[in-house]
Amino acid sequence: MGYCCRRMSKRERSNTLDNMVSHVVAAQQEGIRTVRSCNSCDFSSDPDVCICLVTWNMNGRVSYEDLVELVGSKRKFDLLVVGLQEAPRKSISRMLQATLAETHVLLGKAIMQSVQLYVFGSKDSELYTKELKVDKQSVGGLGGLIGRKKGAVAIHINFRGIRMVFISCHLSAHAHNVEERNSQCRHISHSLFTKSKHWNPYAPPAQLTVWLGDLNYRLQGIDNQPARKLIGKDLQAVRVPSWTDRILFKIEDADKIKAILRSYESVDGIESSDHKPVKAHLCLKLNPNQDQ
């Protein structure tokens, strides 16, 4: 969502916000449910893998200070997955590695111009990593200097015996393009890792799939208060406030692997883009019923 800098009176701000909120179009999202975050895991023993997930539409700009803010100082996670959209032409990989040099190493990356994905692991994580594969699927947009590539990049990884797929994507913009986004999702889902010469149709499916990025879907049922909190008190918003940046996850078999979402939040301290980064902390436990 974007802003311009014309100052407005208190009455103008109120009328503008009410008008923007009233134009939010409700849209059903079949097959997707909301999961509440917890402050701590409810496993009787430590989780097998803790993952920090980040998605950010960078709007073509970045600084080292932004990346330090993005990854944070509390790094007690086994994996850090960073999905980027509208990434600048700078070497984000080197900047992220410099930011994480003391605690984590780069395990894999997938890049399709401005759509990018990085997976970092703790210092000893290479010992527990295998079957790492990357893939990408374009669905249009303009990359290069414009930096508006649309599509998805993905990384498949077996980490500590858990098969995982991470997908960073950027779908078509604008509220009315719902069917186009749905079509792009289907194409990406059916194409990733299925057209590679190394594809094995008999390979077991991923136990965890994480789909994150600027999905550009608008929010259903928004009321005035959440919208007002996100809009600057003296700036005029150009577009309807929207939670277009999402982190979605799917567990293949809940009896064999359990996931607890510990936190889900935006990184409001970063202001270089018209999007706020979204961060989630997900903890996984293999064979959770054995502890009962």
Coordinates of C-alpha atoms in Angstrom, one line a residue:
M1 CA 0.0 0.0 0.0
G2 CA 1.3 3.5 -0.8
Y3 CA 1.1 7.0 0.5
C4 CA 1.5 10.5 -0.8
C5 CA 2.5 13.4 1.4
R6 CA -0.3 16.0 1.1
R7 CA -1.3 17.2 4.6
M8 CA -4.9 16.8 5.5
S9 CA -7.2 18.3 8.1
K10 CA -8.7 16.1 10.8
R11 CA -12.1 16.1 9.0
E12 CA -10.4 15.2 5.7
R13 CA -8.5 12.3 7.3
S14 CA -11.7 10.9 8.9
N15 CA -13.7 11.1 5.7
T16 CA -10.9 9.6 3.6
L17 CA -10.4 6.7 5.9
D18 CA -14.2 5.9 6.1
N19 CA -14.5 6.1 2.3
M20 CA -11.4 3.8 1.8
V21 CA -12.6 1.2 4.3
S22 CA -16.1 1.2 2.8
H23 CA -14.7 0.3 -0.6
V24 CA -12.9 -2.9 0.6
V25 CA -14.5 -5.7 -1.4
A26 CA -15.2 -8.9 0.6
A27 CA -13.7 -12.0 -0.9
Q28 CA -14.0 -15.6 0.2
Q29 CA -10.7 -17.5 0.6
E30 CA -11.8 -21.2 0.4
G31 CA -9.4 -23.7 1.8
I32 CA -7.5 -21.3 4.0
R33 CA -8.0 -20.9 7.7
T34 CA -6.6 -18.5 10.2
V35 CA -4.2 -19.9 12.9
R36 CA -3.7 -18.0 16.1
S37 CA -0.1 -17.5 17.2
C38 CA 1.2 -18.8 20.6
N39 CA 3.8 -17.3 22.9
S40 CA 5.4 -20.7 23.4
C41 CA 5.3 -24.2 22.1
D42 CA 3.1 -26.7 23.8
F43 CA 5.4 -29.7 23.1
S44 CA 6.5 -31.7 26.1
S45 CA 10.1 -31.6 24.8
D46 CA 12.0 -29.2 22.6
P47 CA 10.8 -28.8 19.0
D48 CA 12.9 -30.5 16.3
V49 CA 13.1 -27.4 14.1
C50 CA 12.3 -23.8 14.7
I51 CA 12.0 -21.6 11.6
C52 CA 11.9 -17.8 11.2
L53 CA 9.9 -16.9 8.1
V54 CA 10.1 -13.4 6.5
T55 CA 8.5 -11.9 3.4
W56 CA 9.1 -8.4 2.2
N57 CA 8.2 -6.3 -0.9
M58 CA 11.2 -4.1 -0.9
N59 CA 10.0 -1.5 -3.5
G60 CA 13.4 -1.6 -5.1
R61 CA 15.3 -0.2 -2.1
V62 CA 17.4 -1.6 0.7
S63 CA 20.0 -0.6 3.3
Y64 CA 22.2 -2.7 5.5
E65 CA 20.4 -1.1 8.5
D66 CA 17.1 -2.4 7.1
L67 CA 18.4 -5.9 6.9
V68 CA 19.7 -5.8 10.5
E69 CA 16.3 -4.7 11.6
L70 CA 14.7 -7.4 9.5
V71 CA 16.5 -10.4 10.9
G72 CA 16.6 -9.1 14.4
S73 CA 19.0 -9.8 17.3
K74 CA 17.2 -12.8 18.7
R75 CA 18.3 -15.6 16.4
K76 CA 17.5 -18.9 18.3
F77 CA 16.0 -20.4 15.1
D78 CA 17.4 -23.3 13.2
L79 CA 16.4 -21.9 9.8
L80 CA 15.8 -18.4 8.5
V81 CA 13.7 -18.2 5.3
V82 CA 13.6 -14.8 3.6
G83 CA 11.3 -14.2 0.6
L84 CA 11.7 -10.9 -1.3
Q85 CA 9.7 -9.2 -4.0
E86 CA 10.7 -6.1 -6.0
A87 CA 14.2 -6.6 -4.7
P88 CA 16.8 -4.1 -6.0
R89 CA 19.6 -5.0 -8.3
K90 CA 22.1 -4.9 -5.4
S91 CA 23.6 -8.2 -4.1
I92 CA 21.0 -8.9 -1.4
S93 CA 22.7 -12.3 -0.9
R94 CA 26.0 -10.8 0.2
M95 CA 24.3 -8.2 2.4
L96 CA 22.2 -10.8 4.2
Q97 CA 25.3 -13.0 4.7
A98 CA 27.2 -10.1 6.2
T99 CA 24.2 -9.4 8.5
L100 CA 24.0 -13.0 9.7
A101 CA 27.8 -13.9 9.6
E102 CA 28.1 -14.5 13.4
T103 CA 25.2 -16.9 13.7
H104 CA 24.0 -18.4 10.3
V105 CA 25.3 -19.6 6.9
L106 CA 23.6 -19.5 3.5
L107 CA 22.2 -23.0 2.6
G108 CA 20.4 -22.1 -0.6
K109 CA 19.0 -19.3 -2.8
A110 CA 16.6 -19.0 -5.7
I111 CA 16.5 -15.9 -7.8
M112 CA 14.3 -14.7 -10.6
Q113 CA 15.2 -11.1 -11.1
S114 CA 13.2 -9.1 -8.4
V115 CA 11.6 -12.3 -6.9
Q116 CA 14.1 -13.9 -4.5
L117 CA 14.3 -16.5 -1.8
Y118 CA 17.1 -17.3 0.7
V119 CA 17.4 -20.1 3.3
F120 CA 19.9 -19.7 6.1
G121 CA 20.8 -22.2 8.7
S122 CA 22.7 -22.2 12.0
K123 CA 26.5 -22.7 11.8
D124 CA 26.3 -26.5 12.0
S125 CA 23.2 -26.9 9.8
E126 CA 25.0 -28.1 6.7
L127 CA 25.5 -31.4 8.5
Y128 CA 21.7 -31.9 8.6
T129 CA 20.9 -30.6 5.1
K130 CA 20.4 -32.7 2.0
E131 CA 18.2 -32.9 -1.1
L132 CA 18.4 -29.2 -1.7
K133 CA 16.7 -28.2 -5.0
V134 CA 15.6 -24.9 -6.5
D135 CA 13.0 -24.0 -9.1
K136 CA 11.2 -20.9 -10.5
Q137 CA 8.1 -20.1 -12.5
S138 CA 7.4 -16.8 -14.2
V139 CA 3.8 -15.6 -14.7
G140 CA 4.6 -12.2 -16.3
G141 CA 5.5 -8.8 -15.0
L142 CA 8.5 -6.7 -15.8
G143 CA 11.8 -7.5 -14.3
G144 CA 15.2 -5.9 -15.0
L145 CA 15.4 -2.2 -14.3
I146 CA 11.7 -1.9 -13.5
G147 CA 11.9 -4.7 -10.9
R148 CA 8.2 -5.8 -11.0
K149 CA 8.7 -9.5 -12.0
K150 CA 5.7 -11.7 -11.3
G151 CA 6.0 -15.4 -10.5
A152 CA 7.6 -17.6 -7.9
V153 CA 10.9 -19.1 -6.8
A154 CA 11.1 -22.1 -4.6
I155 CA 13.6 -24.2 -2.5
H156 CA 13.1 -27.8 -1.6
I157 CA 15.2 -29.0 1.4
N158 CA 15.4 -32.0 3.7
F159 CA 16.5 -30.6 7.0
R160 CA 16.9 -32.8 10.1
G161 CA 14.8 -35.4 8.3
I162 CA 11.9 -33.0 7.5
R163 CA 11.1 -32.5 3.9
M164 CA 10.2 -28.8 3.3
V165 CA 9.3 -26.6 0.4
F166 CA 9.5 -22.8 0.6
I167 CA 7.9 -20.6 -2.1
S168 CA 8.4 -16.8 -2.5
C169 CA 6.0 -15.3 -4.9
H170 CA 4.7 -12.0 -6.3
L171 CA 1.2 -12.2 -7.9
S172 CA -0.7 -9.7 -10.1
A173 CA -1.7 -6.4 -8.4
H174 CA -5.0 -4.6 -8.0
A175 CA -8.1 -5.7 -6.1
H176 CA -10.1 -6.7 -9.2
N177 CA -7.6 -9.2 -10.5
V178 CA -8.7 -12.0 -8.2
E179 CA -9.2 -14.6 -10.9
E180 CA -5.9 -13.8 -12.5
R181 CA -4.1 -14.3 -9.1
N182 CA -6.0 -17.6 -8.7
S183 CA -4.9 -18.8 -12.1
Q184 CA -1.3 -17.8 -11.3
C185 CA -1.4 -19.7 -8.0
R186 CA -2.7 -22.8 -9.8
H187 CA 0.1 -22.5 -12.5
I188 CA 2.8 -22.1 -9.9
S189 CA 1.5 -25.0 -7.7
H190 CA 1.3 -27.4 -10.6
S191 CA 4.6 -26.4 -12.3
L192 CA 7.2 -26.1 -9.5
F193 CA 9.5 -29.1 -9.4
T194 CA 7.4 -31.0 -11.9
K195 CA 9.1 -30.0 -15.1
S196 CA 12.7 -30.4 -14.0
K197 CA 14.8 -33.2 -15.5
H198 CA 15.5 -34.3 -12.0
W199 CA 11.9 -34.6 -11.0
N200 CA 10.9 -37.9 -9.5
P201 CA 7.2 -38.6 -9.6
Y202 CA 7.6 -41.3 -6.9
A203 CA 9.4 -39.1 -4.4
P204 CA 7.4 -38.5 -1.1
P205 CA 5.7 -35.1 -0.8
A206 CA 6.9 -32.3 1.3
Q207 CA 5.9 -32.6 4.9
L208 CA 5.8 -28.8 5.2
T209 CA 5.0 -26.3 2.5
V210 CA 5.4 -22.6 3.2
W211 CA 4.0 -20.1 0.6
L212 CA 4.9 -16.5 1.3
G213 CA 5.1 -13.3 -0.6
D214 CA 3.2 -10.3 -1.9
L215 CA 0.1 -12.3 -2.9
N216 CA -1.9 -9.1 -3.5
Y217 CA -5.1 -10.5 -2.2
R218 CA -7.2 -8.0 -0.2
L219 CA -8.6 -8.6 3.3
Q220 CA -12.1 -9.6 4.0
G221 CA -14.2 -8.0 6.7
I222 CA -11.8 -5.1 7.6
D223 CA -13.3 -2.5 9.9
N224 CA -12.2 1.1 10.6
Q225 CA -9.9 0.6 13.6
P226 CA -7.2 -1.6 12.1
A227 CA -7.1 0.6 9.0
R228 CA -6.7 3.8 11.1
K229 CA -3.8 2.3 13.0
L230 CA -1.8 1.6 9.9
I231 CA -2.4 4.9 8.1
G232 CA -0.2 7.9 9.0
K233 CA -2.2 10.5 10.9
D234 CA -1.4 13.3 8.6
L235 CA -0.8 11.6 5.2
Q236 CA -3.2 10.8 2.5
A237 CA -3.3 7.1 1.5
V238 CA -3.2 6.5 -2.3
R239 CA -4.7 3.0 -2.2
V240 CA -7.0 1.0 0.1
P241 CA -5.0 -0.3 3.1
S242 CA -4.4 -4.0 2.4
W243 CA -2.7 -6.9 4.0
T244 CA -1.3 -8.2 0.7
D245 CA 1.8 -9.8 2.2
R246 CA 1.1 -13.2 3.7
I247 CA 2.8 -16.2 5.1
L248 CA 0.8 -19.5 4.6
F249 CA 1.8 -23.0 5.6
K250 CA 0.5 -26.5 5.2
I251 CA 1.3 -29.7 7.0
E252 CA 1.0 -32.9 4.9
D253 CA 0.2 -35.3 7.8
A254 CA -0.7 -33.8 11.2
D255 CA -0.1 -37.2 12.8
K256 CA 3.6 -37.3 11.7
I257 CA 4.5 -33.7 12.2
K258 CA 3.0 -30.9 14.3
A259 CA 3.5 -27.2 13.7
I260 CA 3.0 -24.4 16.3
L261 CA 2.9 -20.8 15.1
R262 CA 4.7 -18.9 17.9
S263 CA 4.4 -15.4 16.4
Y264 CA 3.1 -13.5 13.4
E265 CA 3.9 -9.8 13.1
S266 CA 5.0 -6.9 10.8
V267 CA 8.3 -5.2 11.2
D268 CA 7.1 -1.6 11.6
G269 CA 10.5 -0.1 12.1
I270 CA 11.4 -0.4 8.4
E271 CA 10.1 2.5 6.4
S272 CA 12.1 2.3 3.1
S273 CA 9.2 0.5 1.2
D274 CA 5.5 1.0 0.9
H275 CA 5.2 -2.5 2.3
K276 CA 6.0 -3.6 5.8
P277 CA 8.0 -6.9 6.2
V278 CA 6.0 -9.7 7.7
K279 CA 7.7 -12.2 10.0
A280 CA 6.5 -15.5 11.5
H281 CA 8.1 -18.0 13.9
L282 CA 7.1 -21.6 13.3
C283 CA 8.2 -24.6 15.4
L284 CA 8.0 -28.2 14.1
K285 CA 7.9 -31.5 16.0
L286 CA 8.2 -34.9 14.4
N287 CA 6.0 -37.7 15.6
P288 CA 4.3 -35.5 18.2
N289 CA 2.1 -38.3 19.6
Q290 CA 5.1 -40.2 20.9
D291 CA 5.5 -37.6 23.7
Q292 CA 2.0 -38.2 25.0

